[in-house]
XYZ file of C-alpha atoms in Angstrom:
580
model
C -24.885 -1.318 -10.781
C -28.247 -3.131 -10.594
C -30.792 -1.885 -13.124
C -33.518 -2.486 -10.477
C -31.876 0.027 -8.132
C -31.645 2.683 -10.864
C -35.302 2.038 -11.798
C -36.422 2.673 -8.191
C -34.245 5.808 -7.935
C -35.827 7.215 -11.101
C -39.287 6.438 -9.711
C -38.618 7.919 -6.270
C -37.065 11.250 -7.302
C -38.687 13.758 -9.638
C -36.006 14.259 -12.302
C -36.583 16.289 -15.451
C -36.114 14.762 -18.899
C -32.539 16.052 -19.357
C -31.308 14.481 -16.081
C -33.064 11.193 -16.945
C -31.227 11.128 -20.274
C -27.890 11.793 -18.531
C -28.583 8.915 -16.095
C -29.495 6.626 -19.012
C -26.181 7.578 -20.684
C -24.238 6.785 -17.496
C -26.028 3.439 -17.257
C -24.615 2.372 -20.612
C -21.120 3.334 -19.372
C -21.668 1.189 -16.249
C -20.632 3.968 -13.908
C -21.549 4.327 -10.225
C -24.912 6.126 -10.574
C -25.175 7.021 -6.868
C -21.877 8.956 -6.929
C -22.876 10.542 -10.244
C -26.161 11.829 -8.730
C -24.405 13.154 -5.611
C -21.512 14.808 -7.504
C -23.911 16.644 -9.801
C -26.088 17.698 -6.833
C -29.218 15.966 -8.244
C -30.119 14.368 -4.864
C -29.234 14.772 -1.160
C -26.935 12.197 0.429
C -29.277 11.412 3.385
C -32.272 10.924 1.055
C -30.331 8.515 -1.140
C -29.025 6.477 1.837
C -32.521 6.183 3.354
C -34.077 5.208 0.026
C -31.558 2.419 -0.762
C -31.678 1.021 2.822
C -35.486 0.911 2.750
C -35.501 -0.735 -0.694
C -33.277 -3.477 0.794
C -35.603 -3.919 3.806
C -38.694 -4.151 1.589
C -36.978 -6.735 -0.644
C -37.345 -4.562 -3.766
C -33.585 -4.819 -4.358
C -30.995 -7.348 -3.144
C -27.523 -7.042 -1.610
C -26.104 -7.962 -5.065
C -27.733 -4.825 -6.502
C -25.550 -2.585 -4.311
C -22.280 -4.524 -4.752
C -21.012 -2.030 -7.351
C -21.388 0.900 -4.941
C -17.948 1.726 -3.570
C -16.424 3.873 -0.871
C -18.002 5.523 2.138
C -21.565 5.673 0.831
C -21.934 1.869 0.735
C -20.886 1.626 4.381
C -23.373 4.395 5.304
C -26.194 2.534 3.486
C -25.344 -0.727 5.297
C -25.130 1.022 8.701
C -28.560 2.613 8.163
C -29.967 -0.732 6.923
C -28.670 -2.451 10.110
C -30.224 0.364 12.193
C -33.642 -0.243 10.540
C -33.362 -4.010 11.200
C -32.204 -3.341 14.802
C -29.035 -5.403 14.443
C -25.355 -4.417 14.598
C -23.182 -3.525 11.602
C -19.582 -4.800 11.790
C -16.565 -3.530 9.851
C -14.642 -6.831 9.593
C -11.297 -5.096 9.019
C -11.488 -3.524 12.480
C -12.092 -6.691 14.569
C -10.074 -9.780 15.533
C -12.492 -12.668 14.953
C -12.020 -16.143 16.468
C -11.002 -18.881 14.017
C -12.390 -21.613 16.304
C -15.928 -20.321 15.696
C -15.456 -20.573 11.898
C -14.080 -24.133 12.152
C -17.517 -25.422 13.264
C -18.964 -24.787 9.791
C -18.027 -26.221 6.351
C -16.335 -23.545 4.227
C -18.591 -24.449 1.256
C -21.719 -23.573 3.278
C -20.190 -20.313 4.531
C -19.303 -19.305 0.942
C -22.761 -20.309 -0.327
C -24.525 -18.024 2.184
C -21.827 -15.274 2.399
C -21.561 -15.882 6.156
C -18.586 -15.477 8.504
C -18.677 -16.773 12.135
C -17.022 -14.152 14.334
C -16.979 -15.376 17.944
C -18.492 -17.878 20.344
C -19.629 -17.540 23.941
C -21.083 -20.161 26.327
C -24.554 -19.257 25.068
C -24.333 -17.908 21.473
C -22.381 -17.883 18.216
C -22.181 -14.541 16.373
C -22.279 -14.755 12.565
C -21.804 -11.891 10.091
C -24.220 -12.231 7.158
C -24.291 -10.227 3.937
C -28.086 -10.679 3.763
C -29.588 -10.739 7.282
C -33.076 -11.416 5.850
C -31.972 -14.758 4.360
C -33.898 -17.109 6.685
C -32.763 -20.222 4.741
C -29.129 -19.308 5.434
C -29.835 -18.843 9.145
C -31.687 -22.182 9.412
C -28.967 -24.077 7.498
C -26.162 -22.618 9.634
C -28.081 -23.272 12.869
C -28.119 -27.029 12.043
C -24.322 -27.189 12.470
C -24.570 -25.818 16.046
C -27.954 -27.118 17.299
C -27.216 -26.363 20.962
C -26.178 -22.744 20.503
C -28.512 -20.071 19.060
C -26.825 -17.964 16.377
C -26.874 -14.171 16.573
C -26.780 -12.300 13.276
C -24.828 -9.108 12.544
C -24.594 -7.316 9.186
C -21.308 -6.977 7.248
C -20.265 -5.951 3.740
C -20.547 -8.908 1.344
C -17.170 -8.195 -0.289
C -15.435 -8.081 3.118
C -17.046 -11.412 4.104
C -15.976 -13.025 0.805
C -12.384 -11.732 1.232
C -12.080 -13.338 4.673
C -13.701 -16.573 3.474
C -11.119 -16.764 0.654
C -8.337 -16.418 3.248
C -9.948 -19.115 5.401
C -10.171 -21.362 2.326
C -6.432 -20.894 1.632
C -5.740 -21.816 5.277
C -8.139 -24.784 4.890
C -6.012 -26.073 1.983
C -2.982 -26.380 4.261
C -5.014 -27.908 7.090
C -3.139 -31.207 6.699
C 0.159 -29.394 7.365
C -1.341 -27.692 10.430
C -2.620 -31.046 11.748
C 0.818 -32.600 11.103
C 2.458 -29.814 13.147
C -0.013 -30.435 15.999
C 0.697 -34.182 15.895
C 4.467 -33.468 15.972
C 3.960 -31.236 19.012
C 1.911 -33.911 20.802
C 4.075 -36.894 19.840
C 7.312 -35.200 20.886
C 8.863 -35.110 17.369
C 9.345 -31.489 18.287
C 9.284 -29.727 21.625
C 6.747 -26.986 22.448
C 8.817 -24.343 20.623
C 9.328 -26.480 17.509
C 13.111 -26.405 17.677
C 13.674 -30.074 16.971
C 13.348 -31.329 13.405
C 9.753 -31.153 12.139
C 9.265 -31.498 8.400
C 5.702 -30.131 8.629
C 6.844 -26.765 10.043
C 9.506 -26.493 7.308
C 6.838 -27.208 4.666
C 4.627 -24.513 6.209
C 7.490 -21.971 6.090
C 8.166 -22.901 2.457
C 4.437 -22.471 1.655
C 4.420 -18.999 3.281
C 7.572 -17.904 1.399
C 6.326 -19.324 -1.913
C 2.888 -17.662 -1.571
C 4.553 -14.310 -0.832
C 6.978 -14.556 -3.774
C 4.217 -15.571 -6.219
C 2.180 -12.510 -5.186
C 5.205 -10.160 -5.779
C 5.574 -9.327 -2.062
C 8.466 -7.327 -0.636
C 7.918 -8.244 3.045
C 6.183 -10.943 5.096
C 4.709 -10.027 8.511
C 3.978 -12.820 11.013
C 1.975 -11.443 13.940
C 0.403 -13.187 16.939
C -2.902 -11.662 18.125
C -5.072 -12.514 21.162
C -6.825 -15.331 19.259
C -4.847 -16.093 16.083
C -1.539 -15.994 14.228
C -1.860 -13.753 11.172
C 0.488 -13.814 8.170
C 0.416 -10.673 6.036
C 2.431 -9.751 2.942
C 3.293 -6.304 1.580
C 2.348 -6.203 -2.104
C 2.882 -2.930 -4.014
C 3.438 -1.123 -0.712
C 0.185 -2.306 0.923
C -0.263 -5.130 3.437
C -2.716 -7.937 2.622
C -3.603 -10.925 4.788
C -2.444 -14.244 3.336
C -3.032 -16.780 6.131
C -4.852 -16.954 9.451
C -3.718 -19.759 11.821
C -4.739 -20.755 15.326
C -2.469 -19.286 18.027
C -0.856 -22.697 18.842
C 0.940 -22.731 15.443
C 2.854 -19.526 16.281
C 5.516 -20.802 18.800
C 6.939 -23.603 16.560
C 6.738 -21.318 13.483
C 8.649 -18.443 15.129
C 11.264 -20.756 16.676
C 11.944 -22.525 13.372
C 12.380 -19.167 11.581
C 14.824 -18.024 14.286
C 16.765 -21.250 13.862
C 17.001 -20.682 10.080
C 18.423 -17.187 10.657
C 20.858 -18.255 13.431
C 19.034 -16.203 16.082
C 18.774 -16.994 19.804
C 15.627 -19.127 20.170
C 15.399 -18.606 23.945
C 15.588 -14.792 23.667
C 12.043 -13.414 23.425
C 12.452 -10.182 25.392
C 14.611 -8.140 23.037
C 14.658 -7.489 19.239
C 16.902 -9.608 17.005
C 18.045 -9.373 13.373
C 19.371 -12.043 11.042
C 19.273 -13.397 7.515
C 18.960 -16.705 5.657
C 18.866 -18.009 2.074
C 16.353 -20.435 0.567
C 15.798 -21.894 -2.879
C 12.154 -21.355 -3.797
C 10.793 -22.706 -7.108
C 14.356 -23.351 -8.330
C 15.590 -19.799 -7.642
C 17.737 -18.569 -4.747
C 16.407 -15.765 -2.564
C 17.913 -13.974 0.421
C 15.659 -13.167 3.387
C 16.353 -10.572 6.091
C 14.493 -11.314 9.340
C 13.672 -8.975 12.230
C 11.907 -9.855 15.510
C 10.283 -7.409 17.940
C 8.748 -8.322 21.335
C 5.089 -7.203 21.508
C 2.303 -7.711 24.084
C 0.996 -10.913 22.429
C 4.386 -12.490 21.577
C 6.919 -11.430 18.946
C 6.250 -9.637 15.669
C 8.389 -11.187 12.914
C 9.090 -9.367 9.645
C 10.890 -11.050 6.735
C 12.240 -8.853 3.897
C 12.488 -10.680 0.551
C 15.688 -9.811 -1.338
C 15.684 -11.018 -4.943
C 19.330 -11.387 -6.027
C 18.459 -11.148 -9.718
C 16.333 -8.008 -9.324
C 17.252 -5.782 -12.262
C 17.862 -2.061 -12.007
C 15.024 -0.059 -13.514
C 16.217 2.388 -16.220
C 15.317 5.981 -15.353
C 13.093 6.353 -18.429
C 10.970 3.414 -17.204
C 10.563 4.671 -13.640
C 7.332 6.493 -14.522
C 8.320 10.181 -14.619
C 6.163 12.431 -16.781
C 7.888 13.638 -19.973
C 8.337 17.182 -18.574
C 9.840 15.946 -15.250
C 12.104 13.441 -17.033
C 13.497 16.150 -19.334
C 14.148 18.576 -16.432
C 15.767 15.862 -14.295
C 18.023 14.420 -17.046
C 19.087 17.940 -18.063
C 20.147 18.538 -14.433
C 22.139 15.259 -14.452
C 24.200 16.566 -17.386
C 25.477 19.517 -15.290
C 29.201 19.034 -14.522
C 28.997 19.977 -10.830
C 26.473 20.857 -8.122
C 24.095 18.956 -5.868
C 20.927 17.092 -6.947
C 18.571 15.958 -4.178
C 15.923 13.228 -4.351
C 13.351 13.594 -1.553
C 10.425 11.618 -0.191
C 9.440 9.390 2.750
C 10.835 5.896 3.409
C 9.711 3.433 0.751
C 9.002 6.042 -1.941
C 11.577 4.634 -4.401
C 14.338 7.234 -3.849
C 17.132 4.631 -4.032
C 15.710 3.232 -7.291
C 15.743 6.745 -8.825
C 19.338 7.341 -7.682
C 20.476 3.982 -9.090
C 18.664 4.796 -12.346
C 20.515 8.143 -12.481
C 23.899 6.454 -11.822
C 23.096 3.893 -14.505
C 22.565 6.755 -16.958
C 25.732 8.605 -15.870
C 28.277 5.748 -15.621
C 30.946 5.552 -18.280
C 34.658 4.784 -18.655
C 35.501 8.525 -18.644
C 33.928 9.203 -15.227
C 34.916 8.085 -11.741
C 31.730 7.437 -9.740
C 31.904 6.627 -6.012
C 28.932 5.950 -3.708
C 28.628 5.734 0.068
C 25.556 3.779 1.157
C 23.897 2.165 4.175
C 23.688 -0.635 3.056
C 24.772 -1.245 -0.582
C 21.527 -2.575 -2.122
C 22.581 -3.335 -5.713
C 26.059 -3.636 -7.187
C 26.677 -1.611 -10.368
C 29.537 -2.068 -12.824
C 31.997 0.850 -13.196
C 30.797 2.330 -9.885
C 32.898 2.116 -6.691
C 30.514 1.447 -3.801
C 31.394 1.903 -0.117
C 29.237 0.780 2.817
C 29.167 2.785 6.060
C 30.052 1.063 9.338
C 29.365 3.334 12.344
C 30.836 0.734 14.763
C 34.331 1.510 13.464
C 33.678 5.221 12.907
C 33.164 4.884 9.142
C 30.162 7.246 8.934
C 28.673 9.110 5.955
C 30.732 12.198 6.874
C 34.086 10.373 7.282
C 33.443 8.298 4.142
C 32.656 11.453 2.164
C 35.932 13.079 3.271
C 37.893 10.023 2.121
C 36.001 9.857 -1.179
C 37.030 13.431 -2.028
C 40.665 12.298 -1.891
C 39.881 9.590 -4.488
C 39.537 12.112 -7.362
C 35.852 11.361 -8.170
C 33.716 13.097 -10.828
C 30.372 11.996 -9.386
C 29.542 11.165 -5.756
C 26.355 9.521 -4.506
C 25.585 9.787 -0.783
C 22.859 7.327 0.286
C 21.338 9.752 2.777
C 22.258 13.091 4.339
C 21.372 12.765 8.014
C 23.355 15.494 9.754
C 24.887 18.943 9.322
C 28.448 17.633 8.940
C 27.564 15.359 5.991
C 25.465 18.121 4.400
C 28.285 20.659 4.707
C 30.872 18.314 3.100
C 28.379 17.438 0.303
C 27.755 21.159 -0.423
C 31.498 21.946 -0.394
C 32.119 19.010 -2.777
C 29.386 20.342 -5.101
C 30.925 23.829 -5.050
C 34.415 22.507 -5.778
C 33.605 20.775 -9.045
C 31.850 17.488 -8.185
C 28.352 16.306 -9.112
C 26.743 15.115 -5.848
C 23.536 13.028 -5.734
C 21.776 12.369 -2.442
C 18.451 11.905 -0.637
C 16.590 13.860 2.039
C 13.329 13.195 3.900
C 11.040 16.129 3.037
C 7.383 16.352 1.989
C 7.994 18.162 -1.299
C 10.772 19.522 -3.491
C 10.753 23.154 -2.293
C 10.819 22.112 1.417
C 14.314 20.643 0.806
C 15.691 24.217 0.500
C 14.425 25.118 3.995
C 15.689 21.787 5.367
C 19.223 22.529 4.121
C 19.129 26.000 5.695
C 17.683 24.549 8.951
C 20.610 22.099 9.005
C 22.935 25.097 9.301
C 24.019 25.630 5.686
C 24.210 29.328 4.763
C 21.586 30.373 2.140
C 24.260 31.722 -0.253
C 26.003 28.289 -0.250
C 22.671 26.485 -0.815
C 21.862 28.759 -3.767
C 25.305 28.184 -5.291
C 25.355 24.402 -4.889
C 21.786 23.294 -5.701
C 20.983 22.271 -9.302
C 17.679 20.441 -8.910
C 15.400 18.790 -6.351
C 13.171 15.866 -7.239
C 10.387 14.770 -4.854
C 8.519 11.533 -5.389
C 6.000 8.983 -4.113
C 4.962 5.539 -5.336
C 1.356 4.839 -6.330
C -0.179 1.479 -7.189
C -1.054 0.973 -10.864
C -4.536 -0.111 -11.919
C -4.609 -3.737 -13.052
C -4.883 -3.628 -16.883
C -6.930 -6.858 -16.930
C -9.918 -5.511 -14.951
C -9.739 -1.738 -15.491
C -13.096 0.032 -15.833
C -14.343 3.609 -15.851
C -15.881 4.907 -12.611
C -17.571 7.941 -11.111
C -15.642 9.459 -8.190
C -16.815 9.294 -4.580
C -18.500 12.678 -3.735
C -15.964 13.538 -1.003
C -13.024 12.965 -3.371
C -14.738 14.821 -6.209
C -15.150 17.969 -4.047
C -11.514 17.770 -2.931
C -9.959 17.636 -6.408
C -12.577 19.600 -8.395
C -10.379 22.766 -8.605
C -7.572 20.766 -10.289
C -9.678 18.974 -12.919
C -9.466 19.857 -16.629
C -12.539 20.376 -18.841
C -12.723 16.734 -19.959
C -11.671 13.931 -17.655
C -12.346 10.254 -16.988
C -11.351 8.157 -14.005
C -10.776 4.425 -13.720
C -10.338 1.677 -11.155
C -9.640 -2.061 -11.137
C -12.707 -4.200 -10.500
C -10.511 -7.004 -9.096
C -9.576 -10.220 -10.900
C -7.341 -13.301 -10.517
C -4.428 -11.469 -12.174
C -4.287 -8.866 -9.366
C -5.547 -11.176 -6.590
C -8.805 -9.165 -6.551
C -7.074 -5.997 -5.317
C -7.667 -3.982 -8.522
C -3.978 -2.989 -8.570
C -0.888 -4.558 -10.117
C 2.565 -3.004 -9.851
C 3.617 0.515 -8.851
C 4.880 3.633 -10.533
C 6.189 7.002 -9.511
C 4.506 10.381 -9.269
C 6.982 13.207 -8.953
C 7.818 16.911 -9.086
C 11.168 18.349 -10.202
C 12.317 21.832 -9.213
C 15.109 23.150 -11.470
C 17.143 25.747 -9.573
C 17.914 28.390 -12.216
C 19.519 31.804 -11.633
C 16.288 33.530 -10.561
C 15.376 30.842 -8.006
C 19.024 30.721 -6.802
C 18.851 34.483 -6.109
C 15.572 33.983 -4.197
C 17.193 31.251 -2.057
C 20.175 33.535 -1.298
C 17.719 36.301 -0.261
C 15.847 33.777 1.932
C 12.538 34.379 0.148
C 9.599 32.402 1.627
C 8.655 28.986 0.217
C 5.354 30.338 -1.231
C 7.161 32.943 -3.380
C 9.647 30.378 -4.732
C 6.705 28.095 -5.575
C 4.911 30.942 -7.369
C 7.961 31.638 -9.583
C 8.520 27.890 -10.207
C 4.880 27.401 -11.269
C 5.180 30.291 -13.714
C 8.217 28.483 -15.241
C 6.247 25.235 -15.787
C 6.825 23.437 -12.466
C 4.099 20.815 -11.784
C 3.317 19.662 -8.251
C 3.147 15.975 -7.354
C -0.624 16.261 -6.852
C -1.129 17.555 -10.431
C 1.237 14.870 -11.767
C -0.788 12.247 -9.896
C -4.162 13.567 -11.112
C -2.839 13.514 -14.702
C -1.765 9.871 -14.210
C -5.217 9.029 -12.829
C -6.918 10.684 -15.838
C -4.629 8.674 -18.153
C -5.913 5.523 -16.393
C -2.577 4.517 -14.787
C -3.726 4.861 -11.163
C -6.716 5.935 -9.061
C -7.424 9.281 -7.395
C -7.626 7.449 -4.031
C -4.019 6.299 -4.496
C -2.818 9.787 -5.465
C -4.447 11.407 -2.429
C -3.226 8.609 -0.141
C 0.409 9.447 -0.896
C 0.251 13.220 -1.508
C -1.893 14.369 1.431
C 0.638 16.096 3.599
């Protein structure tokens, strides 16, 4: 944080010597001083916001001086600053700006002045500026549109820079875009792009390559009122990769449909398909799904890496305590082990890791899945097919006649499947499966709600593991931070005596997101005799939790906070996935 800002804060508030020394200490650690002052109750939030906004207006500090401030307080400062200047503040992530307005200005000039053109009317052009008092920037930008007065709004500098970087990436493939337009005009392709056009194929290859290089799992191509936006899901979160003009969308969508053998003329109903491509000398499979929306069709492409290795259970990110409890449960000869969590929380990866640990020549392992994601040696894998009546329940009945030792059921969706799984567990089989519940203990109630008698649940259950995936802090730009005041109040009761928190500042390695990769936070409930008796007596969830905690059970929230203190993830990530 800017030393000038800290100097003015020290001058404006009457702090005693001890507090001044603490602030000086924090300065050397490069922490967020504003959050530090608020968390310790040294100043009031409103006073701090007013002071910083007025310092900006008077020119005593610059926008660069507040760049380090994160979270809600920065937005509040900028909103108050805009209010003083009598201009609007715009959150760029919440608007759909018009690319045509940005194309009137050279990208180098926009980057130089941290300016982003938002929209154009017959009379004005609206431009978001990081520093609305920069008259030189306003005069320079006005020269590019001499006939239209520019109107200035305030936006966060980092948001402006993010969008300018995306525009620059799009600028780099401008030649391809122009080629596609020429093909459309010259008739090398019809309006939908279904004839051969090498430019559209190059664009598709560029999109796929960009997504693969940034470790994406899915690509989202979405038409909006003004643009065509390409987003990629990296570490579970969507990030914008490209922004095109709307006219690029029809040939792009048609060409993708053609690749996946879909009906190009059908735009009123959803379609699914798949295709393979060799990108950077490696073959990838892509699953494609289209969905009609108000502005066209939303297209989602799932990237399936054929060579994707199975993650060993010990590398999945379980804490030592949870790993020991879970692996001990896996060594039980019979019973049911459940893995719970929402879609995309890594349940399948955990189950595959468990099967990897259990497989051997002496054991017959059979799975029933929808669909089979990875093929494992020494494991017989069956795929359900509801069209011919081969459901989870019917598959499970057949599997029991195959003399298995261990059965893995991809997902228990109904009472019939649950009942067969419980019976199998009670008759000498180890059954692994998944359920969608918020936490481990809720799985007990879910089983009972599905019509399984409490005494059967208590006899069959061995352990329940609940999990979520959090993004890991990028090791290349990790730095210590002071928590946002709202977060600090929320987790204060769970904090130990000594703690430190970290975040990623953003660098080229993590594409300026501050995160790289994901790992699991989890909780594992071991169903011992005492808890089994409580389940049979239908004791409430709170009582079971009380007994489990006394036996060493750790909730997902505590596991996540411990991982944040260790510097693996951020508190924001932990609360994002554990808030129920």
